Each structure stands twice: as structure tokens, then as C-alpha cells.
RNA sequence: GGAGAGGUGGCCGAGUUGGCUGAAGGCGUACGCCUGCUAAGCGUAUGAGGGGCGUUGAGCUUCUCCGAGGGUUCGAAUCCCUCCCUCUCCGCCA
């Protein structure tokens, strides 16, 4: 959601921003509605004021035992006029709120303008790569341990079932990620995996991406597409005392996405599935601190990739690749030695006050004063399936071993290979 | 799932024979004063949102909001209906 003052005073900026993102921009309709709304509001308010005055006069006269019949008749007439205008106003209001949900967030000035991911700015590449051997893709290495046939039977295409040490590797990774994030001082959260409609609106999945969400019939709940939804909505409709900021949270959740329109190589193996697991961080900060918080989150994720001994790169997304709700986003991708391509494993975004406005997440300045909108950020730390893919490829040796990085061996306790 | 109770401002908590109650009181917080045996006392201020005029980080004014929505009424936090949520007891269950 965007600031109404911005929509009113600088519609061109909104139009340009939406254009750069390749998103819709119902600014003309909004401007009409806004003008109509304000005109109606003035009329309704002056009539309501009149009615309030008449009412208190009626009250005063009745107390004195006088006949207020004349005033009551006038008040009733006023009330009828108010009713008519209020009905129209309610309609305009409702449409305006609906329209406002369709404005994408404005990209941060730092974001390169471009139509798609080819304009993303690659900031750095770290870690090394083996060029002396040909590594098979993870689905070959994992073989029957990545049992897509079974998942297909149980559920359907593009679901995953892991067996044996592949399943255990996933559990170990989650455990390690949770510990690592906890050690960084964030609060650990265990969250619901279904979210109500308003939660989905707050973080921006609805209305635009509703078709990509799994919906539970009967009670209007959605399977969470990311832990961002529950974690951010933890503070919906809340005024947070300034001394409690910044708030840093993390938690595990499965993520459910229909991923309509994906196909081919993109979806092979663990590359793109309908349910995947992820540890997510969310940060809630004062507006002036979000830029710095964003960088710190990226550094945190990079540290994890370093410890996993993977090769990774960091990109600053261009406007065309930036999501609907994000103002600025870094993608972190790991190198898949078996597929010889980059796989996105973390997306760290700053939403500025976009989500805060949708969900009324505010803070009270320490010296008192009006509540202000916070800035929200989130990032994966990390998404599991592609990490597993990269990790088994990276650890694969021509002798058929899978060597894990030292940080995980502590967790595996030497058991992994036993299977 | 059944029965009962309840949802009021940052928090707690009055107010339901409908009418200066946007809301007593308390806590918390901010500023000021006083005092100096360890912290207290006194004073003042302190909900949110929208609109108009004005300013541009002054203000003035008005409307709305007492879980949400609808209804009754000249007028509703107070009456009626629907829904949501919380708590207690019972049932069921990993």
C-alpha cells in the first residue's frame, strides 16, 4: 500500500515506478475516486454536524420539558439525506481500498532500472568451483532417495519425498540453520503454517498472487507460501514501543506454492517444487535503519553459505525482477556443479513501509508523538531443497562419496554415511 | 463439538432505565517542580484515523472510531440481529 499523499501529489512517480516494475497502476481510477470521496465526505460531514447540533438541542429541550417536535422532524430529514450520501461514500471507499491494493511498491532509488533479470546487477561471486571433474546433477546422485514417483503417488507432480540419508540431511540442515540464526541473537518463532486472508494481504501475496496460493476450502485460509507471512503478521495492527525495536525474528516453515507456468529444466529434481522447506528471518525496524539492516541480513546469509562451503553470488535485482511488494531485493544464488547453473537459495528484501501500511504495523517514538510506520524486511536463511542440491553436488566425489562441510558433520554425528 | 462469561484508549479498568462520556479512576510514559538516606512526593500533559482552511516539520476546525458488520432511534459504548475472537467448564483427540 502506498501513501495516499503520494498518490495524490505525485501520481507520475507512481506511474513510472509501476511501469519500471512491469506492474499495473490504476492511478487514474484512484484519482477519480479520491476526488469523489473527498467531495462526499465534506457533504456528509456538514450534515452530520447539523444532526449532532439538532440532537443536543433536542436533548436540552426535553430536559426542560419543552416540545421538540419541530427539531426532531428536521433532524429526521437530515438523517435521511445523510443515509443517501453515506451509502454512496461507502461504495467509493470500498472501491478505493480495493484499488489501492493493486499499486506495487516503489523501487528504492538504488535499484537498477530494467525489464527483467538480465538487468540485475551482480555484485560479487565468492567461493570456488571444481573444473577438473564432471559432476552429475543432484537427482542422479540422490537416485531413489529423491523419490518423486512416490511423491507423485501420494500427492501429485512436483512434490518431493526424501528417503534415508537425504531426508536426514534435510533435518540436519534445518537444525543447523536454526542454531545459527539463534546464535545471531534473533528470536526463534514456531509459527502456524496456515494464514488468514488479511495476513496474505498484509505481506502482499493477495490480491495479485492469489492464484498461486493454495487455499483451504471452507474457512478462507491459505497454506503459507513463505514464513514471511506469519512472521510479519505477528505484529499486524500493533503499535510497538520504540525501545522494542529493532525486532529480529526467525522461524522454520514449509512453503506452498502452485508455481503455475513453470516447466521443463526449471522444475527438474529439487529445483522448483510445490512444497519446500525454509528458515526465514524477518526484521522490523525504524525507517531510517532499514537500509543498514538490509545489508546486515545479506551478510548474515553469506556467512551461512561460506560455512556450507558453497560457491555463491549476490545480485541486486533490477526493477523488472523485483517483486510486487519489495522496494529493494538481493538474491543469493549458489552454484550447482552438476547443472552448471545458479540456483536462488535466498532472497533478502526491504519492503520499506509497504507491508507496514497494509498491516498497520507501527511504532511509538520514544519521546511520545504520533505512531509511525515501521519498515519490514525479510530473507531466507535458507531455503532447503536447492541447498541440498548444491550441497550433494558439491560434496560428490568420483569415488561416489558425499563430503559434507565441517559445520554439518558436527550435526550428522557421523551417522549420515551409515545409511 | 456442547454450556457459560466477556471483548472499552499503550496497559488495567468504570460506564448498559439510550442524550455535553471519546469516554471516570489507576498504571505506564513525557516534561516541569520539590526533595536528597536511596526512592518518593507534587503539578501538567498523554488514544487513533479521515476531511477542510492554514503552515511546511505551529496551528485552527470538523467528522468518525468503545471487537467487525448491519438494524432500531431525532440521537447508541449503552437496545436488537449476524459474524469474529478471547476466557472458563464439559466432551473429543495427536
Short mmCIF file of C-alpha atoms (C1' of nucleotides) in Angstrom, two decimals:
data_model
loop_
_atom_site.label_atom_id
_atom_site.label_comp_id
_atom_site.label_asym_id
_atom_site.label_seq_id
_atom_site.Cartn_x
_atom_site.Cartn_y
_atom_site.Cartn_z
CA UNK A 1 0.00 0.00 0.00
CA UNK A 2 1.24 3.45 -0.84
CA UNK A 3 0.82 6.71 1.00
CA UNK A 4 -2.30 8.49 -0.18
CA UNK A 5 -0.47 11.79 -0.15
CA UNK A 6 1.99 10.37 -2.60
CA UNK A 7 -0.76 9.09 -4.88
CA UNK A 8 -2.42 12.48 -4.73
CA UNK A 9 0.61 14.73 -5.06
CA UNK A 10 2.90 12.75 -7.29
CA UNK A 11 0.92 10.33 -9.45
CA UNK A 12 3.59 10.47 -12.12
CA UNK A 13 6.19 8.98 -9.77
CA UNK A 14 3.81 6.14 -9.01
CA UNK A 15 3.13 5.56 -12.69
CA UNK A 16 6.83 5.50 -13.54
CA UNK A 17 7.66 3.15 -10.71
CA UNK A 18 4.92 0.72 -11.65
CA UNK A 19 5.99 0.90 -15.28
CA UNK A 20 9.57 0.04 -14.36
CA UNK A 21 8.33 -2.93 -12.42
CA UNK A 22 6.03 -4.04 -15.19
CA UNK A 23 3.09 -3.85 -12.81
CA UNK A 24 -0.41 -2.41 -13.14
CA UNK A 25 -1.05 1.13 -11.99
CA UNK A 26 -4.69 2.09 -11.53
CA UNK A 27 -3.76 5.65 -10.69
CA UNK A 28 -6.33 7.34 -12.93
CA UNK A 29 -9.20 5.43 -11.39
CA UNK A 30 -7.82 6.13 -7.96
CA UNK A 31 -7.63 9.86 -8.61
CA UNK A 32 -11.27 9.93 -9.68
CA UNK A 33 -12.33 8.01 -6.60
CA UNK A 34 -10.28 10.21 -4.32
CA UNK A 35 -11.88 13.39 -5.63
CA UNK A 36 -15.35 11.90 -5.37
CA UNK A 37 -14.67 10.62 -1.90
CA UNK A 38 -13.50 13.96 -0.60
CA UNK A 39 -16.46 15.76 -2.04
CA UNK A 40 -18.87 13.25 -0.47
CA UNK A 41 -17.04 13.39 2.81
CA UNK A 42 -17.45 17.13 3.05
CA UNK A 43 -21.16 16.90 2.36
CA UNK A 44 -21.72 14.06 4.79
CA UNK A 45 -19.71 15.71 7.50
CA UNK A 46 -21.53 19.01 7.37
CA UNK A 47 -24.86 17.20 7.52
CA UNK A 48 -23.69 15.06 10.41
CA UNK A 49 -22.59 18.13 12.22
CA UNK A 50 -26.03 19.61 11.73
CA UNK A 51 -27.63 16.46 13.07
CA UNK A 52 -25.35 16.43 16.10
CA UNK A 53 -26.31 20.00 16.87
CA UNK A 54 -30.01 19.29 16.49
CA UNK A 55 -29.68 16.27 18.74
CA UNK A 56 -28.13 18.17 21.57
CA UNK A 57 -30.80 20.86 21.21
CA UNK A 58 -33.48 18.17 21.41
CA UNK A 59 -31.83 16.82 24.49
CA UNK A 60 -31.69 20.23 26.13
CA UNK A 61 -35.34 20.99 25.37
CA UNK A 62 -36.53 17.64 26.64
CA UNK A 63 -34.74 18.21 29.89
CA UNK A 64 -36.64 21.45 30.26
CA UNK A 65 -39.86 19.67 29.38
CA UNK A 66 -40.35 21.61 26.16
CA UNK A 67 -41.78 20.24 22.92
CA UNK A 68 -39.00 19.40 20.46
CA UNK A 69 -41.22 18.06 17.70
CA UNK A 70 -40.08 20.61 15.15
CA UNK A 71 -36.40 19.88 15.71
CA UNK A 72 -36.94 16.15 15.64
CA UNK A 73 -38.67 16.41 12.28
CA UNK A 74 -35.74 18.39 10.88
CA UNK A 75 -33.25 16.00 12.35
CA UNK A 76 -35.03 13.07 10.78
CA UNK A 77 -34.92 14.76 7.39
CA UNK A 78 -31.22 15.41 7.84
CA UNK A 79 -30.68 11.81 8.77
CA UNK A 80 -32.34 10.64 5.59
CA UNK A 81 -30.11 12.88 3.50
CA UNK A 82 -27.06 11.55 5.33
CA UNK A 83 -28.14 7.99 4.66
CA UNK A 84 -28.21 8.50 0.93
CA UNK A 85 -24.77 10.11 0.81
CA UNK A 86 -23.26 7.61 3.22
CA UNK A 87 -24.30 4.75 1.01
CA UNK A 88 -22.51 6.24 -1.95
CA UNK A 89 -19.49 7.10 0.18
CA UNK A 90 -19.23 3.54 1.45
CA UNK A 91 -19.17 2.29 -2.12
CA UNK A 92 -16.46 4.73 -3.14
CA UNK A 93 -14.45 3.89 -0.04
CA UNK A 94 -14.62 0.18 -0.67
CA UNK A 95 -13.54 0.52 -4.28
CA UNK A 96 -10.72 2.82 -3.31
CA UNK A 97 -9.34 0.36 -0.80
CA UNK A 98 -9.55 -2.42 -3.34
CA UNK A 99 -7.79 -0.32 -5.97
CA UNK A 100 -5.04 0.62 -3.54
CA UNK A 101 -4.11 -3.00 -3.03
CA UNK A 102 -3.04 -3.12 -6.68
CA UNK A 103 -0.35 -0.47 -6.56
CA UNK A 104 3.08 -2.11 -6.43
CA UNK A 105 5.67 -0.78 -4.05
CA UNK A 106 8.04 1.87 -5.34
CA UNK A 107 11.56 0.63 -6.05
CA UNK A 108 14.29 2.15 -3.95
CA UNK A 109 16.39 4.73 -5.85
CA UNK A 110 19.37 2.31 -5.68
CA UNK A 111 17.58 -0.27 -7.77
CA UNK A 112 18.75 -0.52 -11.38
CA UNK A 113 16.01 0.07 -13.91
CA UNK A 114 15.50 -2.86 -16.25
CA UNK A 115 12.79 -5.02 -17.74
CA UNK A 116 13.93 -8.39 -16.40
CA UNK A 117 16.63 -10.37 -14.61
CA UNK A 118 19.17 -9.67 -17.37
CA UNK A 119 19.44 -6.20 -15.87
CA UNK A 120 20.18 -7.44 -12.37
CA UNK A 121 23.46 -6.19 -11.04
CA UNK A 122 25.80 -8.98 -9.99
CA UNK A 123 27.68 -7.58 -7.02
CA UNK A 124 30.08 -10.37 -6.14
CA UNK A 125 30.89 -14.03 -6.59
CA UNK A 126 32.51 -15.98 -3.77
CA UNK A 127 33.79 -19.48 -3.28
CA UNK A 128 35.46 -21.77 -5.76
CA UNK A 129 34.35 -24.33 -8.29
CA UNK A 130 35.80 -27.65 -9.40
CA UNK A 131 36.53 -27.65 -13.10
CA UNK A 132 38.62 -30.81 -13.30
CA UNK A 133 35.70 -33.23 -12.96
CA UNK A 134 32.21 -33.54 -14.37
CA UNK A 135 29.70 -33.66 -11.54
CA UNK A 136 26.35 -35.34 -12.07
CA UNK A 137 23.17 -33.39 -11.23
CA UNK A 138 21.76 -33.98 -7.78
CA UNK A 139 18.87 -36.12 -8.99
CA UNK A 140 21.36 -38.61 -10.32
CA UNK A 141 23.43 -38.53 -7.17
CA UNK A 142 20.44 -38.94 -4.93
CA UNK A 143 18.78 -41.53 -7.13
CA UNK A 144 15.98 -43.30 -5.28
CA UNK A 145 16.49 -41.18 -2.19
CA UNK A 146 14.78 -38.38 -4.09
CA UNK A 147 11.59 -40.30 -4.71
CA UNK A 148 9.48 -38.13 -6.97
CA UNK A 149 7.42 -41.10 -8.11
CA UNK A 150 6.32 -41.78 -4.57
CA UNK A 151 5.53 -38.11 -4.01
CA UNK A 152 3.54 -38.18 -7.23
CA UNK A 153 1.53 -41.12 -6.00
CA UNK A 154 0.92 -39.61 -2.60
CA UNK A 155 0.19 -36.09 -3.74
CA UNK A 156 0.98 -35.16 -7.33
CA UNK A 157 3.58 -33.84 -9.68
CA UNK A 158 6.36 -31.61 -8.39
CA UNK A 159 6.14 -32.72 -4.81
CA UNK A 160 9.12 -34.22 -3.10
CA UNK A 161 9.74 -37.22 -0.92
CA UNK A 162 13.18 -37.71 0.53
CA UNK A 163 14.35 -41.01 1.96
CA UNK A 164 17.17 -42.23 4.10
CA UNK A 165 20.16 -40.00 4.45
CA UNK A 166 18.70 -37.41 2.07
CA UNK A 167 15.80 -36.99 4.50
CA UNK A 168 18.22 -36.86 7.38
CA UNK A 169 20.35 -34.29 5.61
CA UNK A 170 17.32 -32.05 5.34
CA UNK A 171 16.66 -32.37 9.06
CA UNK A 172 20.28 -31.70 9.91
CA UNK A 173 20.31 -28.62 7.72
CA UNK A 174 17.20 -27.23 9.36
CA UNK A 175 18.70 -27.88 12.76
CA UNK A 176 21.96 -26.17 11.86
CA UNK A 177 20.21 -23.16 10.32
CA UNK A 178 18.00 -22.73 13.37
CA UNK A 179 21.00 -22.83 15.68
CA UNK A 180 22.98 -20.46 13.53
CA UNK A 181 20.17 -17.91 13.42
CA UNK A 182 19.53 -18.27 17.11
CA UNK A 183 23.18 -17.65 17.89
CA UNK A 184 22.93 -14.41 15.93
CA UNK A 185 20.54 -13.09 18.56
CA UNK A 186 17.23 -13.34 16.73
CA UNK A 187 14.11 -14.58 18.47
CA UNK A 188 13.06 -18.05 17.46
CA UNK A 189 9.43 -18.45 16.46
CA UNK A 190 7.37 -21.54 15.77
CA UNK A 191 4.52 -20.40 13.61
CA UNK A 192 1.19 -21.55 12.15
CA UNK A 193 1.50 -22.83 8.60
CA UNK A 194 -1.88 -21.55 7.53
CA UNK A 195 -2.69 -17.87 7.31
CA UNK A 196 -5.92 -15.91 7.01
CA UNK A 197 -6.74 -13.64 4.08
CA UNK A 198 -5.81 -10.42 5.85
CA UNK A 199 -2.38 -11.79 6.64
CA UNK A 200 -1.85 -12.59 2.99
CA UNK A 201 -2.96 -9.09 2.04
CA UNK A 202 -0.56 -7.52 4.51
CA UNK A 203 2.53 -9.15 3.09
CA UNK A 204 1.32 -8.58 -0.47
CA UNK A 205 0.54 -12.03 -1.84
CA UNK A 206 -3.10 -11.05 -2.18
CA UNK A 207 -4.64 -9.81 -4.36
CA UNK A 208 -2.02 -10.10 -7.07
CA UNK A 209 -0.72 -13.62 -6.47
CA UNK A 210 -3.84 -15.22 -5.04
CA UNK A 211 -4.00 -17.70 -7.91
CA UNK A 212 -0.59 -19.04 -6.98
CA UNK A 213 -1.59 -19.76 -3.39
CA UNK A 214 -3.05 -22.97 -2.02
CA UNK A 215 -6.40 -22.20 -0.47
CA UNK A 216 -8.17 -24.27 2.15
CA UNK A 217 -11.85 -24.51 1.36
CA UNK A 218 -14.42 -23.75 4.00
CA UNK A 219 -12.63 -21.22 6.15
CA UNK A 220 -10.72 -18.94 3.79
CA UNK A 221 -7.26 -19.93 4.93
CA UNK A 222 -4.12 -20.20 2.84
CA UNK A 223 -1.15 -22.50 3.11
CA UNK A 224 1.75 -20.16 3.74
CA UNK A 225 3.90 -19.53 0.66
CA UNK A 226 6.73 -18.40 2.95
CA UNK A 227 7.39 -17.92 6.65
CA UNK A 228 7.42 -14.21 5.91
CA UNK A 229 3.63 -14.21 6.12
CA UNK A 230 3.22 -15.44 9.72
CA UNK A 231 6.35 -13.70 10.98
CA UNK A 232 5.48 -10.29 9.58
CA UNK A 233 1.84 -10.58 10.61
CA UNK A 234 2.93 -11.28 14.16
CA UNK A 235 2.89 -7.50 14.55
CA UNK A 236 -0.14 -6.64 12.42
CA UNK A 237 -2.34 -3.93 14.00
CA UNK A 238 0.27 -3.23 16.59
CA UNK A 239 1.91 -0.08 17.89
CA UNK A 240 5.36 -1.14 19.03
CA UNK A 241 7.22 0.93 21.65
CA UNK A 242 10.38 2.31 20.06
CA UNK A 243 12.55 0.70 22.72
CA UNK A 244 11.47 -2.73 21.44
CA UNK A 245 12.93 -2.04 18.00
CA UNK A 246 14.57 -3.47 16.07
CA UNK A 247 12.69 -6.74 16.18
CA UNK A 248 14.52 -9.72 14.70
CA UNK A 249 12.71 -12.99 14.24
CA UNK A 250 13.33 -16.27 12.54
CA UNK A 251 11.48 -19.49 12.16
CA UNK A 252 11.05 -22.63 10.15
CA UNK A 253 8.14 -23.29 7.85
CA UNK A 254 7.22 -25.34 4.86
CA UNK A 255 6.29 -23.16 1.88
CA UNK A 256 3.49 -23.99 -0.51
CA UNK A 257 3.29 -22.55 -4.00
CA UNK A 258 1.35 -23.63 -7.05
CA UNK A 259 4.11 -22.33 -9.31
CA UNK A 260 1.76 -22.22 -12.27
CA UNK A 261 3.56 -21.69 -15.55
CA UNK A 262 6.84 -23.31 -14.58
CA UNK A 263 8.10 -26.08 -16.80
CA UNK A 264 11.00 -28.08 -18.18
CA UNK A 265 14.52 -27.97 -16.82
CA UNK A 266 13.44 -25.36 -14.30
CA UNK A 267 11.43 -27.94 -12.46
CA UNK A 268 13.78 -30.89 -12.59
CA UNK A 269 14.76 -32.56 -9.31
CA UNK A 270 14.73 -30.16 -6.39
CA UNK A 271 14.88 -27.03 -8.50
CA UNK A 272 11.28 -25.99 -8.21
CA UNK A 273 8.66 -27.80 -6.17
CA UNK A 274 5.19 -27.10 -4.75
CA UNK A 275 6.28 -27.63 -1.18
CA UNK A 276 9.67 -26.75 0.10
CA UNK A 277 11.18 -26.06 3.47
CA UNK A 278 12.74 -22.85 4.57
CA UNK A 279 14.09 -20.98 7.57
CA UNK A 280 13.05 -17.38 7.29
CA UNK A 281 14.16 -14.19 9.01
CA UNK A 282 12.01 -11.12 9.46
CA UNK A 283 13.17 -7.79 10.77
CA UNK A 284 11.05 -4.85 11.87
CA UNK A 285 12.97 -1.61 12.15
CA UNK A 286 12.69 2.14 12.19
CA UNK A 287 12.54 3.61 8.68
CA UNK A 288 15.93 5.26 8.89
CA UNK A 289 17.55 1.97 9.83
CA UNK A 290 16.19 -0.34 7.18
CA UNK A 291 18.97 0.21 4.66
CA UNK A 292 21.63 -0.85 7.10
CA UNK A 293 19.53 -3.73 8.43
CA UNK A 294 19.15 -4.97 4.86
CA UNK A 295 22.91 -5.13 4.31
CA UNK A 296 23.42 -6.91 7.61
CA UNK A 297 20.88 -9.56 6.68
CA UNK A 298 22.66 -10.22 3.41
CA UNK A 299 25.98 -10.52 5.21
CA UNK A 300 24.39 -12.96 7.63
CA UNK A 301 23.18 -15.19 4.81
CA UNK A 302 26.53 -15.01 3.07
CA UNK A 303 28.19 -16.21 6.24
CA UNK A 304 25.96 -19.28 6.14
CA UNK A 305 26.87 -20.02 2.54
CA UNK A 306 30.50 -19.61 3.39
CA UNK A 307 30.20 -22.12 6.22
CA UNK A 308 28.45 -24.53 3.87
CA UNK A 309 31.47 -24.13 1.59
CA UNK A 310 29.34 -23.39 -1.42
CA UNK A 311 30.08 -21.03 -4.27
CA UNK A 312 27.62 -18.17 -4.28
CA UNK A 313 26.85 -14.86 -5.86
CA UNK A 314 24.89 -11.83 -4.77
CA UNK A 315 22.74 -9.82 -7.17
CA UNK A 316 20.84 -6.61 -6.76
CA UNK A 317 17.57 -7.14 -8.60
CA UNK A 318 16.52 -4.70 -11.28
CA UNK A 319 13.08 -3.13 -11.24
CA UNK A 320 11.72 -5.68 -13.68
CA UNK A 321 12.71 -8.62 -11.47
CA UNK A 322 11.65 -7.02 -8.22
CA UNK A 323 8.56 -8.47 -6.61
CA UNK A 324 5.30 -6.60 -6.23
CA UNK A 325 5.83 -5.66 -2.59
CA UNK A 326 9.59 -5.17 -2.45
CA UNK A 327 11.43 -1.87 -2.64
CA UNK A 328 14.85 -3.45 -2.93
CA UNK A 329 15.99 -7.02 -3.06
CA UNK A 330 19.20 -9.00 -3.11
CA UNK A 331 19.13 -12.51 -4.50
CA UNK A 332 21.67 -15.02 -3.27
CA UNK A 333 22.34 -17.92 -5.57
CA UNK A 334 24.54 -20.96 -5.18
CA UNK A 335 26.40 -22.68 -7.95
CA UNK A 336 25.08 -26.06 -8.95
CA UNK A 337 28.13 -28.00 -10.14
CA UNK A 338 26.02 -30.77 -11.58
CA UNK A 339 23.70 -28.50 -13.54
CA UNK A 340 26.22 -25.75 -14.14
CA UNK A 341 23.77 -23.04 -13.28
CA UNK A 342 22.95 -20.71 -10.41
CA UNK A 343 20.16 -21.63 -8.04
CA UNK A 344 18.43 -19.00 -5.94
CA UNK A 345 18.52 -20.00 -2.29
CA UNK A 346 17.78 -16.73 -0.58
CA UNK A 347 16.02 -13.55 -1.41
CA UNK A 348 16.58 -10.72 1.04
CA UNK A 349 14.16 -7.85 0.65
CA UNK A 350 13.42 -4.47 2.10
CA UNK A 351 9.76 -3.54 1.85
CA UNK A 352 10.07 -0.08 3.33
CA UNK A 353 6.65 0.80 4.79
CA UNK A 354 4.64 -1.03 2.13
CA UNK A 355 3.69 -4.02 4.26
CA UNK A 356 3.51 -1.89 7.40
CA UNK A 357 0.81 0.23 5.78
CA UNK A 358 -1.18 -2.79 4.68
CA UNK A 359 -1.00 -4.36 8.11
CA UNK A 360 -0.93 -1.23 10.28
CA UNK A 361 2.41 -2.11 11.85
CA UNK A 362 3.64 1.00 13.62
CA UNK A 363 5.87 2.13 16.41
CA UNK A 364 5.54 4.80 19.05
CA UNK A 365 8.56 7.16 19.12
CA UNK A 366 10.32 7.18 22.49
CA UNK A 367 9.53 10.82 23.20
CA UNK A 368 5.84 10.25 22.53
CA UNK A 369 4.14 11.60 19.45
CA UNK A 370 2.28 10.04 16.57
CA UNK A 371 2.80 6.41 15.70
CA UNK A 372 4.92 5.94 12.60
CA UNK A 373 5.01 3.08 10.16
CA UNK A 374 7.92 0.71 10.57
CA UNK A 375 9.96 -0.78 7.78
CA UNK A 376 9.81 -4.53 7.31
CA UNK A 377 12.46 -6.79 5.82
CA UNK A 378 12.81 -10.48 5.31
CA UNK A 379 15.19 -13.01 3.93
CA UNK A 380 15.63 -16.74 3.63
CA UNK A 381 18.25 -18.27 5.84
CA UNK A 382 17.97 -20.55 3.98
CA UNK A 383 15.72 -22.38 1.51
CA UNK A 384 16.35 -26.10 1.79
CA UNK A 385 15.89 -28.03 -1.44
CA UNK A 386 18.32 -26.12 -3.58
CA UNK A 387 20.86 -26.04 -0.79
CA UNK A 388 20.62 -29.81 -0.68
CA UNK A 389 21.00 -29.98 -4.43
CA UNK A 390 24.09 -27.79 -4.43
CA UNK A 391 25.50 -29.45 -1.37
CA UNK A 392 25.35 -33.02 -2.63
CA UNK A 393 26.75 -31.99 -5.97
CA UNK A 394 29.46 -30.00 -4.30
CA UNK A 395 30.32 -32.85 -1.95
CA UNK A 396 30.23 -35.55 -4.59
CA UNK A 397 33.48 -37.26 -5.49
CA UNK A 398 34.23 -39.54 -8.45
CA UNK A 399 34.56 -42.31 -5.86
CA UNK A 400 30.89 -41.85 -5.03
CA UNK A 401 31.33 -40.23 -1.63
CA UNK A 402 29.39 -37.21 -0.43
CA UNK A 403 31.62 -34.99 1.62
CA UNK A 404 29.80 -32.58 3.88
CA UNK A 405 31.25 -29.32 5.20
CA UNK A 406 32.61 -29.44 8.78
CA UNK A 407 29.73 -27.41 10.24
CA UNK A 408 27.31 -30.14 9.25
CA UNK A 409 29.46 -33.05 10.30
CA UNK A 410 29.00 -31.88 13.86
CA UNK A 411 25.29 -32.28 13.36
CA UNK A 412 25.46 -35.51 11.43
CA UNK A 413 27.49 -37.01 14.26
CA UNK A 414 28.98 -39.38 11.76
CA UNK A 415 25.67 -41.10 11.15
CA UNK A 416 24.88 -39.81 7.72
CA UNK A 417 27.07 -42.19 5.76
CA UNK A 418 25.88 -45.16 7.79
CA UNK A 419 22.76 -45.33 5.69
"C1'" G B 1 -18.45 -30.08 19.16
"C1'" G B 2 -21.73 -28.53 23.89
"C1'" A B 3 -22.61 -24.81 28.00
"C1'" G B 4 -21.43 -20.19 30.22
"C1'" A B 5 -18.74 -15.32 30.58
"C1'" G B 6 -16.61 -11.48 28.08
"C1'" G B 7 -14.44 -8.13 24.13
"C1'" U B 8 -13.81 -0.07 26.03
"C1'" G B 9 -7.77 4.34 24.90
"C1'" G B 10 -0.05 1.84 25.24
"C1'" C B 11 -1.91 -1.41 29.55
"C1'" C B 12 -5.63 -2.21 33.57
"C1'" G B 13 -10.46 -0.77 34.42
"C1'" A B 14 -15.52 2.35 35.24
"C1'" G B 15 -19.73 3.31 32.44
"C1'" U B 16 -25.63 -0.68 29.57
"C1'" U B 17 -33.69 2.65 32.93
"C1'" G B 18 -30.08 5.40 25.26
"C1'" G B 19 -28.89 12.22 25.40
"C1'" C B 20 -22.34 17.69 26.97
"C1'" U B 21 -18.78 10.13 28.05
"C1'" G B 22 -14.06 10.00 23.10
"C1'" A B 23 -15.10 8.04 27.39
"C1'" A B 24 -14.18 8.44 35.36
"C1'" G B 25 -10.18 6.20 38.01
"C1'" G B 26 -5.49 3.71 38.05
"C1'" C B 27 -0.84 2.16 35.69
"C1'" G B 28 2.71 3.42 32.23
"C1'" U B 29 5.11 7.37 29.58
"C1'" A B 30 6.87 12.68 28.73
"C1'" C B 31 8.00 17.49 30.64
"C1'" G B 32 8.44 20.65 34.96
"C1'" C B 33 8.88 21.46 40.31
"C1'" C B 34 10.39 19.88 45.02
"C1'" U B 35 13.38 17.00 47.87
"C1'" G B 36 18.28 14.44 48.87
"C1'" C B 37 19.27 8.35 53.35
"C1'" U B 38 18.10 5.80 48.40
"C1'" A B 39 13.36 6.42 46.20
"C1'" A B 40 9.26 9.02 46.84
"C1'" G B 41 6.11 13.49 46.60
"C1'" C B 42 3.59 17.47 43.75
"C1'" G B 43 1.98 19.74 39.06
"C1'" U B 44 0.97 19.47 33.84
"C1'" A B 45 0.45 16.64 29.50
"C1'" U B 46 -0.65 11.99 27.08
"C1'" G B 47 -5.82 7.41 22.00
"C1'" A B 48 -6.27 6.55 16.65
"C1'" G B 49 -7.88 7.76 11.78
"C1'" G B 50 -10.08 10.84 7.82
"C1'" G B 51 -11.56 15.78 5.66
"C1'" G B 52 -11.33 21.30 5.18
"C1'" C B 53 -8.54 26.00 6.00
"C1'" G B 54 -3.54 27.19 7.13
"C1'" U B 55 1.75 26.13 7.87
"C1'" U B 56 5.67 23.25 5.98
"C1'" G B 57 8.24 19.76 10.35
"C1'" A B 58 2.98 25.95 14.61
"C1'" G B 59 -1.91 25.72 14.32
"C1'" C B 60 -7.44 26.15 13.73
"C1'" U B 61 -11.83 23.38 12.69
"C1'" U B 62 -14.90 19.29 11.74
"C1'" C B 63 -16.32 14.15 11.22
"C1'" U B 64 -15.60 9.05 12.55
"C1'" C B 65 -13.98 5.15 15.82
"C1'" C B 66 -15.78 1.74 22.72
"C1'" G B 67 -14.19 -6.49 18.53
"C1'" A B 68 -16.45 -6.33 12.97
"C1'" G B 69 -20.81 -5.57 10.11
"C1'" G B 70 -25.97 -4.46 9.91
"C1'" G B 71 -30.63 -2.69 12.35
"C1'" U B 72 -33.98 0.31 15.75
"C1'" U B 73 -33.98 5.78 17.08
"C1'" C B 74 -34.34 12.70 16.27
"C1'" G B 75 -29.99 10.65 18.99
"C1'" A B 76 -26.36 4.24 20.80
"C1'" A B 77 -20.27 2.26 24.01
"C1'" U B 78 -25.27 1.66 26.08
"C1'" C B 79 -31.32 -1.72 22.82
"C1'" C B 80 -31.86 -5.77 18.62
"C1'" C B 81 -29.59 -9.20 14.78
"C1'" U B 82 -25.34 -11.65 12.35
"C1'" C B 83 -20.28 -12.77 12.42
"C1'" C B 84 -15.22 -12.93 14.58
"C1'" C B 85 -12.15 -13.50 18.72
"C1'" U B 86 -10.74 -14.47 23.99
"C1'" C B 87 -11.51 -16.91 28.72
"C1'" U B 88 -13.81 -20.88 31.96
"C1'" C B 89 -16.17 -25.73 32.37
"C1'" C B 90 -17.54 -30.32 29.72
"C1'" G B 91 -16.74 -33.57 25.54
"C1'" C B 92 -13.33 -35.36 21.72
"C1'" C B 93 -8.41 -36.02 20.13
"C1'" A B 94 -2.11 -36.26 18.36
#
